[in-house]
């Protein structure tokens, strides 16, 4: 769109496309806010430079509301319930210092390469080097945003800085973000990639110290690919119990060995258990979320699991207790294999498998009123 403006091309269609895309993004998830603000920044710069005017503003706003129309309709019905979600709630002020510390020592190293989500220990010097390189890249990007060689590069740096600033703000302020899963920083990652690419291009044109600003993050990104095979092996032998025991009580490797020994090829269980085991099985398993936490992110894989006549159920907590009650009430036989805090149920009768699959949670049977309580979500 910048190029079209510079060449004197029509702006109306571009503004309408930007407004509609922004509206759809806003409808899908509030985490799109950094992208929306970057688009607003770009549009404001076009207005300041006389490239866009009142007519374009009307077109852009109308396209935004058209793209986000389902969001407005649903929220008018629910009293704007979306604004009461944790994504739209602000964290308590006394937690900001801890968030900032996590940003520097956990999130940025995960996002840019040297660390991994639930991965092996990363040396402190690697984290310090990465953060220093990113800070230097931001300082140089800020300088180039107002003193760059060309107007196009200056505006590109400005947009990148908007993405970084708004993404970091969303991470620090949104109540539901976590330092070990920095998804709200992804727009900031894109902004840093733009700044890094511009520094690399400028350094190649005129080699100087700025070349290192791009090469240091690039080196860490390449190192993360080298570490990837080690990460899978590390996670197979590691338990989550020390960090978050509600996710997975036993070592994934022990569970995978037990499932392999039984010849199991498809599993049902908690969202957290199923997707982690499927990933770490390296293609040996398929699965479908089941029970109280049954968010289905990969419907195609769930269909493949549904075609297996002899699946296993890997359960813990309340789902495990419900399963025991269900089997006893129905007189169903099953093979039980405890592994850590989970139990593998295998060899269930066809009728039981059919009922469990249809309900996606342990169904309630007569005389067992507590089965399925709380599983409707």
Tab-separated table of C-alpha atoms in Angstrom:
chain	number	residue	atom	x	y	z
A	1	UNK	CA	0.000	0.000	0.000
A	2	UNK	CA	2.902	2.342	0.734
A	3	UNK	CA	4.288	1.630	-2.729
A	4	UNK	CA	0.873	2.229	-4.285
A	5	UNK	CA	0.624	5.585	-2.507
A	6	UNK	CA	4.110	6.594	-3.613
A	7	UNK	CA	3.280	5.718	-7.224
A	8	UNK	CA	0.025	7.671	-7.119
A	9	UNK	CA	-2.180	4.577	-7.361
A	10	UNK	CA	-5.750	4.272	-5.992
A	11	UNK	CA	-6.020	3.985	-2.221
A	12	UNK	CA	-9.667	3.139	-1.620
A	13	UNK	CA	-9.440	-0.598	-2.271
A	14	UNK	CA	-6.295	-0.930	-0.178
A	15	UNK	CA	-7.839	0.921	2.755
A	16	UNK	CA	-10.987	-1.222	2.492
A	17	UNK	CA	-8.892	-4.425	2.485
A	18	UNK	CA	-6.886	-3.259	5.502
A	19	UNK	CA	-10.055	-2.331	7.403
A	20	UNK	CA	-11.772	-5.646	6.616
A	21	UNK	CA	-8.704	-7.718	7.525
A	22	UNK	CA	-8.348	-5.801	10.793
A	23	UNK	CA	-12.019	-6.403	11.575
A	24	UNK	CA	-11.748	-10.145	10.987
A	25	UNK	CA	-8.616	-10.284	13.159
A	26	UNK	CA	-10.387	-8.407	15.962
A	27	UNK	CA	-13.335	-10.822	15.723
A	28	UNK	CA	-11.068	-13.872	15.958
A	29	UNK	CA	-9.015	-12.840	19.002
A	30	UNK	CA	-8.227	-9.778	21.090
A	31	UNK	CA	-4.536	-10.711	20.799
A	32	UNK	CA	-4.697	-9.089	17.351
A	33	UNK	CA	-4.627	-5.652	19.022
A	34	UNK	CA	-0.932	-4.946	18.167
A	35	UNK	CA	-1.655	-5.549	14.468
A	36	UNK	CA	-4.699	-3.273	14.621
A	37	UNK	CA	-2.672	-0.481	16.199
A	38	UNK	CA	0.052	-0.911	13.572
A	39	UNK	CA	-2.597	-0.586	10.854
A	40	UNK	CA	-4.021	2.487	12.572
A	41	UNK	CA	-0.526	3.999	12.763
A	42	UNK	CA	-0.008	3.406	9.033
A	43	UNK	CA	-3.376	4.927	8.162
A	44	UNK	CA	-2.688	7.964	10.361
A	45	UNK	CA	0.610	8.496	8.517
A	46	UNK	CA	-1.248	8.445	5.180
A	47	UNK	CA	-3.665	11.074	6.491
A	48	UNK	CA	-0.790	13.250	7.740
A	49	UNK	CA	0.922	13.042	4.344
A	50	UNK	CA	-2.286	13.839	2.461
A	51	UNK	CA	-2.490	10.374	0.871
A	52	UNK	CA	-5.799	9.570	2.555
A	53	UNK	CA	-8.688	11.722	3.656
A	54	UNK	CA	-12.204	11.715	5.066
A	55	UNK	CA	-13.576	9.407	2.371
A	56	UNK	CA	-10.878	6.821	3.043
A	57	UNK	CA	-11.544	7.065	6.774
A	58	UNK	CA	-15.238	6.261	6.230
A	59	UNK	CA	-14.334	3.331	3.957
A	60	UNK	CA	-11.781	1.932	6.433
A	61	UNK	CA	-14.098	2.203	9.446
A	62	UNK	CA	-17.024	0.656	7.544
A	63	UNK	CA	-14.820	-2.230	6.351
A	64	UNK	CA	-13.574	-2.800	9.910
A	65	UNK	CA	-17.113	-3.059	11.287
A	66	UNK	CA	-18.109	-5.341	8.409
A	67	UNK	CA	-15.180	-7.662	9.110
A	68	UNK	CA	-15.849	-7.723	12.858
A	69	UNK	CA	-19.661	-7.831	12.603
A	70	UNK	CA	-20.034	-11.294	14.257
A	71	UNK	CA	-18.124	-9.984	17.295
A	72	UNK	CA	-20.459	-7.016	17.717
A	73	UNK	CA	-23.613	-9.090	17.202
A	74	UNK	CA	-22.599	-11.713	19.740
A	75	UNK	CA	-21.424	-9.183	22.308
A	76	UNK	CA	-24.606	-7.142	22.043
A	77	UNK	CA	-26.434	-10.390	22.864
A	78	UNK	CA	-24.183	-11.161	25.851
A	79	UNK	CA	-23.647	-7.688	27.269
A	80	UNK	CA	-20.113	-7.516	25.835
A	81	UNK	CA	-18.942	-10.646	27.622
A	82	UNK	CA	-15.721	-10.654	25.570
A	83	UNK	CA	-14.517	-7.632	27.508
A	84	UNK	CA	-14.799	-9.614	30.747
A	85	UNK	CA	-12.454	-12.381	29.567
A	86	UNK	CA	-8.963	-12.665	31.012
A	87	UNK	CA	-7.490	-11.465	27.696
A	88	UNK	CA	-9.196	-8.116	28.281
A	89	UNK	CA	-8.450	-7.921	32.019
A	90	UNK	CA	-5.444	-6.041	33.387
A	91	UNK	CA	-2.961	-7.701	35.729
A	92	UNK	CA	-2.547	-6.366	39.269
A	93	UNK	CA	0.105	-3.603	39.543
A	94	UNK	CA	2.152	-5.563	42.087
A	95	UNK	CA	2.747	-8.291	39.460
A	96	UNK	CA	4.311	-6.042	36.828
A	97	UNK	CA	7.846	-6.363	38.226
A	98	UNK	CA	7.617	-10.162	38.096
A	99	UNK	CA	6.226	-9.958	34.555
A	100	UNK	CA	9.123	-7.761	33.445
A	101	UNK	CA	11.622	-10.164	34.992
A	102	UNK	CA	9.943	-13.099	33.205
A	103	UNK	CA	9.976	-11.156	29.931
A	104	UNK	CA	13.755	-10.765	30.062
A	105	UNK	CA	14.805	-14.124	31.485
A	106	UNK	CA	12.134	-16.500	30.135
A	107	UNK	CA	9.971	-15.176	27.307
A	108	UNK	CA	12.557	-13.473	25.103
A	109	UNK	CA	14.993	-16.433	25.216
A	110	UNK	CA	12.115	-18.788	24.329
A	111	UNK	CA	10.903	-16.554	21.524
A	112	UNK	CA	14.302	-15.965	19.924
A	113	UNK	CA	15.936	-19.342	20.250
A	114	UNK	CA	18.328	-20.207	23.084
A	115	UNK	CA	15.604	-21.464	25.452
A	116	UNK	CA	12.708	-23.837	24.831
A	117	UNK	CA	9.264	-24.270	26.333
A	118	UNK	CA	9.802	-26.894	29.063
A	119	UNK	CA	13.279	-27.379	27.645
A	120	UNK	CA	16.746	-28.042	29.084
A	121	UNK	CA	18.647	-25.433	31.071
A	122	UNK	CA	19.990	-22.455	29.120
A	123	UNK	CA	23.267	-20.777	30.238
A	124	UNK	CA	22.819	-17.330	31.734
A	125	UNK	CA	25.426	-15.853	29.370
A	126	UNK	CA	23.326	-16.873	26.352
A	127	UNK	CA	20.260	-15.122	27.730
A	128	UNK	CA	22.277	-12.000	28.584
A	129	UNK	CA	23.872	-11.883	25.126
A	130	UNK	CA	20.521	-12.243	23.395
A	131	UNK	CA	18.810	-9.540	25.468
A	132	UNK	CA	21.755	-7.157	24.937
A	133	UNK	CA	21.569	-7.729	21.163
A	134	UNK	CA	17.808	-7.131	21.131
A	135	UNK	CA	18.133	-3.917	23.138
A	136	UNK	CA	20.852	-2.673	20.773
A	137	UNK	CA	18.666	-3.591	17.789
A	138	UNK	CA	15.761	-1.604	19.261
A	139	UNK	CA	17.977	1.418	19.934
A	140	UNK	CA	19.349	1.331	16.388
A	141	UNK	CA	15.857	0.770	14.978
A	142	UNK	CA	14.530	3.770	16.913
A	143	UNK	CA	17.353	5.939	15.578
A	144	UNK	CA	16.699	4.766	12.013
A	145	UNK	CA	12.950	5.341	12.374
A	146	UNK	CA	13.544	9.089	12.293
A	147	UNK	CA	16.992	9.407	10.683
A	148	UNK	CA	16.986	6.568	8.164
A	149	UNK	CA	18.281	6.909	4.623
A	150	UNK	CA	14.884	6.618	2.913
A	151	UNK	CA	11.347	7.570	3.883
A	152	UNK	CA	10.125	4.045	3.140
A	153	UNK	CA	12.607	2.440	5.545
A	154	UNK	CA	11.819	5.021	8.211
A	155	UNK	CA	8.102	4.217	8.052
A	156	UNK	CA	8.804	0.469	8.039
A	157	UNK	CA	10.896	0.822	11.187
A	158	UNK	CA	8.168	2.886	12.811
A	159	UNK	CA	5.589	0.169	12.111
A	160	UNK	CA	7.967	-2.468	13.479
A	161	UNK	CA	8.462	-0.462	16.671
A	162	UNK	CA	4.681	-0.101	17.070
A	163	UNK	CA	4.351	-3.894	16.847
A	164	UNK	CA	7.106	-4.399	19.422
A	165	UNK	CA	5.751	-1.792	21.848
A	166	UNK	CA	2.097	-2.866	21.697
A	167	UNK	CA	2.947	-6.581	21.823
A	168	UNK	CA	5.164	-6.072	24.870
A	169	UNK	CA	2.465	-3.966	26.508
A	170	UNK	CA	-0.160	-6.673	25.903
A	171	UNK	CA	2.172	-9.296	27.383
A	172	UNK	CA	2.908	-7.259	30.499
A	173	UNK	CA	-0.662	-6.096	31.137
A	174	UNK	CA	-3.002	-8.935	30.074
A	175	UNK	CA	-4.007	-11.027	33.085
A	176	UNK	CA	-3.952	-14.388	31.296
A	177	UNK	CA	-0.413	-14.309	29.840
A	178	UNK	CA	2.301	-16.625	31.146
A	179	UNK	CA	6.090	-16.140	30.950
A	180	UNK	CA	6.726	-19.677	29.724
A	181	UNK	CA	4.202	-19.431	26.862
A	182	UNK	CA	4.763	-15.972	25.336
A	183	UNK	CA	2.146	-16.053	22.572
A	184	UNK	CA	1.284	-12.392	23.082
A	185	UNK	CA	4.821	-11.474	22.018
A	186	UNK	CA	4.464	-12.938	18.507
A	187	UNK	CA	3.599	-9.558	16.904
A	188	UNK	CA	6.707	-8.185	18.620
A	189	UNK	CA	8.715	-11.040	17.128
A	190	UNK	CA	7.585	-9.960	13.656
A	191	UNK	CA	8.597	-6.387	14.453
A	192	UNK	CA	12.052	-7.516	15.590
A	193	UNK	CA	12.442	-9.595	12.413
A	194	UNK	CA	11.764	-6.479	10.331
A	195	UNK	CA	14.292	-4.440	12.338
A	196	UNK	CA	16.829	-7.259	12.102
A	197	UNK	CA	16.329	-7.590	8.340
A	198	UNK	CA	16.790	-3.855	7.808
A	199	UNK	CA	19.942	-3.874	9.954
A	200	UNK	CA	21.279	-6.839	7.958
A	201	UNK	CA	20.542	-5.124	4.629
A	202	UNK	CA	22.196	-1.903	5.763
A	203	UNK	CA	25.163	-3.794	7.204
A	204	UNK	CA	25.702	-5.642	3.935
A	205	UNK	CA	25.565	-2.392	1.952
A	206	UNK	CA	28.006	-0.674	4.299
A	207	UNK	CA	29.666	-3.203	6.658
A	208	UNK	CA	30.074	-1.930	10.207
A	209	UNK	CA	29.160	-2.929	13.780
A	210	UNK	CA	25.438	-2.924	12.946
A	211	UNK	CA	25.887	-6.188	11.045
A	212	UNK	CA	26.222	-7.933	14.428
A	213	UNK	CA	22.766	-6.672	15.424
A	214	UNK	CA	21.237	-9.025	12.872
A	215	UNK	CA	23.797	-11.833	13.104
A	216	UNK	CA	23.420	-12.411	16.864
A	217	UNK	CA	19.627	-13.139	16.761
A	218	UNK	CA	20.189	-15.146	13.549
A	219	UNK	CA	22.815	-17.283	15.296
A	220	UNK	CA	20.430	-18.028	18.159
A	221	UNK	CA	17.655	-18.928	15.716
A	222	UNK	CA	19.940	-21.394	13.942
A	223	UNK	CA	21.046	-22.816	17.297
A	224	UNK	CA	17.414	-23.466	18.223
A	225	UNK	CA	17.069	-25.721	15.153
A	226	UNK	CA	20.167	-27.629	16.226
A	227	UNK	CA	18.663	-28.103	19.693
A	228	UNK	CA	15.255	-29.275	18.436
A	229	UNK	CA	16.002	-33.050	18.321
A	230	UNK	CA	17.524	-32.860	21.805
A	231	UNK	CA	14.419	-31.053	23.060
A	232	UNK	CA	12.074	-33.882	22.086
A	233	UNK	CA	14.309	-36.429	23.831
A	234	UNK	CA	14.536	-34.172	26.899
A	235	UNK	CA	10.754	-33.816	27.159
A	236	UNK	CA	10.208	-37.563	26.898
A	237	UNK	CA	12.290	-38.044	30.023
A	238	UNK	CA	10.999	-35.076	32.015
A	239	UNK	CA	8.032	-34.760	34.335
A	240	UNK	CA	5.960	-31.599	34.690
A	241	UNK	CA	5.294	-32.307	38.331
A	242	UNK	CA	7.635	-29.644	39.704
A	243	UNK	CA	6.240	-26.879	37.501
A	244	UNK	CA	2.569	-27.653	36.916
A	245	UNK	CA	1.437	-31.055	38.215
A	246	UNK	CA	-2.071	-30.552	36.859
A	247	UNK	CA	-0.728	-30.954	33.304
A	248	UNK	CA	1.040	-34.314	33.379
A	249	UNK	CA	2.053	-36.182	36.509
A	250	UNK	CA	4.468	-38.732	35.051
A	251	UNK	CA	7.365	-38.800	32.651
A	252	UNK	CA	6.122	-38.839	29.092
A	253	UNK	CA	8.709	-41.465	28.174
A	254	UNK	CA	7.260	-43.903	30.713
A	255	UNK	CA	3.764	-43.404	29.320
A	256	UNK	CA	4.929	-43.823	25.736
A	257	UNK	CA	6.757	-47.047	26.633
A	258	UNK	CA	3.670	-48.454	28.353
A	259	UNK	CA	1.436	-47.553	25.402
A	260	UNK	CA	3.905	-49.046	22.947
A	261	UNK	CA	4.111	-52.291	24.935
A	262	UNK	CA	0.320	-52.603	24.745
A	263	UNK	CA	0.269	-51.947	21.004
A	264	UNK	CA	-1.865	-48.809	21.469
A	265	UNK	CA	-2.092	-46.552	18.416
A	266	UNK	CA	-4.774	-44.043	19.511
A	267	UNK	CA	-5.516	-42.421	22.852
A	268	UNK	CA	-8.170	-40.332	24.569
A	269	UNK	CA	-7.492	-38.057	27.512
A	270	UNK	CA	-7.060	-34.504	28.705
A	271	UNK	CA	-6.124	-31.890	26.102
A	272	UNK	CA	-2.744	-31.468	27.803
A	273	UNK	CA	-1.988	-35.174	28.003
A	274	UNK	CA	-3.102	-36.179	24.497
A	275	UNK	CA	-1.391	-33.500	22.458
A	276	UNK	CA	1.871	-33.745	24.343
A	277	UNK	CA	2.024	-37.534	24.021
A	278	UNK	CA	1.103	-37.426	20.333
A	279	UNK	CA	3.849	-34.866	19.674
A	280	UNK	CA	6.475	-36.765	21.627
A	281	UNK	CA	5.513	-40.100	20.053
A	282	UNK	CA	6.963	-38.812	16.770
A	283	UNK	CA	3.995	-40.044	14.739
A	284	UNK	CA	3.398	-43.360	16.492
A	285	UNK	CA	0.168	-42.149	18.139
A	286	UNK	CA	-2.961	-40.231	17.223
A	287	UNK	CA	-5.398	-38.920	19.797
A	288	UNK	CA	-8.485	-36.929	20.649
A	289	UNK	CA	-9.071	-34.657	23.672
A	290	UNK	CA	-11.547	-36.158	26.113
A	291	UNK	CA	-12.990	-35.357	29.525
A	292	UNK	CA	-13.217	-32.080	31.379
A	293	UNK	CA	-10.543	-30.439	29.197
A	294	UNK	CA	-11.522	-31.573	25.698
A	295	UNK	CA	-10.687	-28.649	23.413
A	296	UNK	CA	-10.212	-30.199	19.960
A	297	UNK	CA	-7.478	-28.329	18.069
A	298	UNK	CA	-6.907	-30.970	15.366
A	299	UNK	CA	-10.267	-32.431	14.199
A	300	UNK	CA	-8.580	-34.469	11.451
A	301	UNK	CA	-6.533	-36.351	14.031
A	302	UNK	CA	-9.619	-36.915	16.198
A	303	UNK	CA	-11.317	-38.570	13.219
A	304	UNK	CA	-8.337	-40.873	12.787
A	305	UNK	CA	-8.511	-41.814	16.468
A	306	UNK	CA	-12.234	-42.482	16.129
A	307	UNK	CA	-11.570	-45.134	13.475
A	308	UNK	CA	-9.443	-47.233	15.844
A	309	UNK	CA	-11.552	-50.037	17.387
A	310	UNK	CA	-9.191	-50.473	20.363
A	311	UNK	CA	-8.161	-47.078	21.734
A	312	UNK	CA	-6.752	-46.448	25.192
A	313	UNK	CA	-7.926	-43.819	27.685
A	314	UNK	CA	-5.149	-42.034	29.610
A	315	UNK	CA	-6.796	-40.303	32.558
A	316	UNK	CA	-6.062	-38.650	35.866
A	317	UNK	CA	-7.837	-36.583	38.502
A	318	UNK	CA	-11.612	-36.264	38.339
A	319	UNK	CA	-11.796	-37.936	34.912
A	320	UNK	CA	-10.035	-40.972	36.349
A	321	UNK	CA	-12.463	-41.178	39.266
A	322	UNK	CA	-15.424	-40.816	36.912
A	323	UNK	CA	-14.107	-43.595	34.687
A	324	UNK	CA	-13.790	-45.995	37.618
A	325	UNK	CA	-17.368	-45.256	38.650
A	326	UNK	CA	-18.607	-45.594	35.061
A	327	UNK	CA	-16.953	-48.979	34.548
A	328	UNK	CA	-18.243	-50.297	37.867
A	329	UNK	CA	-21.801	-49.088	37.237
A	330	UNK	CA	-21.867	-50.580	33.742
A	331	UNK	CA	-20.139	-53.822	34.667
A	332	UNK	CA	-17.429	-53.183	32.076
A	333	UNK	CA	-14.068	-54.921	32.285
A	334	UNK	CA	-10.892	-52.983	31.420
A	335	UNK	CA	-7.150	-53.422	31.759
A	336	UNK	CA	-5.629	-50.768	34.047
A	337	UNK	CA	-1.974	-49.707	33.973
A	338	UNK	CA	-0.943	-46.983	36.442
A	339	UNK	CA	1.970	-44.799	35.292
A	340	UNK	CA	2.836	-42.052	37.727
A	341	UNK	CA	-0.350	-40.142	38.508
A	342	UNK	CA	-2.188	-41.377	35.395
A	343	UNK	CA	-3.932	-44.642	34.542
A	344	UNK	CA	-4.063	-46.232	31.089
A	345	UNK	CA	-7.405	-47.968	30.431
A	346	UNK	CA	-7.159	-50.468	27.569
A	347	UNK	CA	-9.202	-53.380	26.251
A	348	UNK	CA	-12.578	-51.744	26.937
A	349	UNK	CA	-15.682	-53.422	25.442
A	350	UNK	CA	-16.949	-52.026	22.155
A	351	UNK	CA	-20.128	-50.682	23.782
A	352	UNK	CA	-18.153	-48.722	26.377
A	353	UNK	CA	-15.809	-47.275	23.746
A	354	UNK	CA	-18.798	-46.197	21.659
A	355	UNK	CA	-20.494	-44.462	24.597
A	356	UNK	CA	-17.319	-42.694	25.698
A	357	UNK	CA	-16.519	-41.481	22.199
A	358	UNK	CA	-20.046	-40.175	21.655
A	359	UNK	CA	-20.033	-38.212	24.921
A	360	UNK	CA	-16.394	-36.963	24.762
A	361	UNK	CA	-16.577	-37.120	28.556
A	362	UNK	CA	-17.305	-39.970	30.946
A	363	UNK	CA	-21.127	-40.293	30.587
A	364	UNK	CA	-23.410	-40.401	33.571
A	365	UNK	CA	-25.081	-43.711	34.269
A	366	UNK	CA	-28.049	-44.366	36.540
A	367	UNK	CA	-26.917	-44.696	40.120
A	368	UNK	CA	-23.727	-42.727	39.541
A	369	UNK	CA	-24.877	-39.125	39.739
A	370	UNK	CA	-21.452	-37.620	40.019
A	371	UNK	CA	-20.243	-38.928	36.692
A	372	UNK	CA	-19.723	-36.119	34.200
A	373	UNK	CA	-20.168	-33.336	36.766
A	374	UNK	CA	-18.296	-30.319	35.514
A	375	UNK	CA	-17.510	-31.944	32.170
A	376	UNK	CA	-19.996	-29.985	30.103
A	377	UNK	CA	-17.425	-27.275	29.379
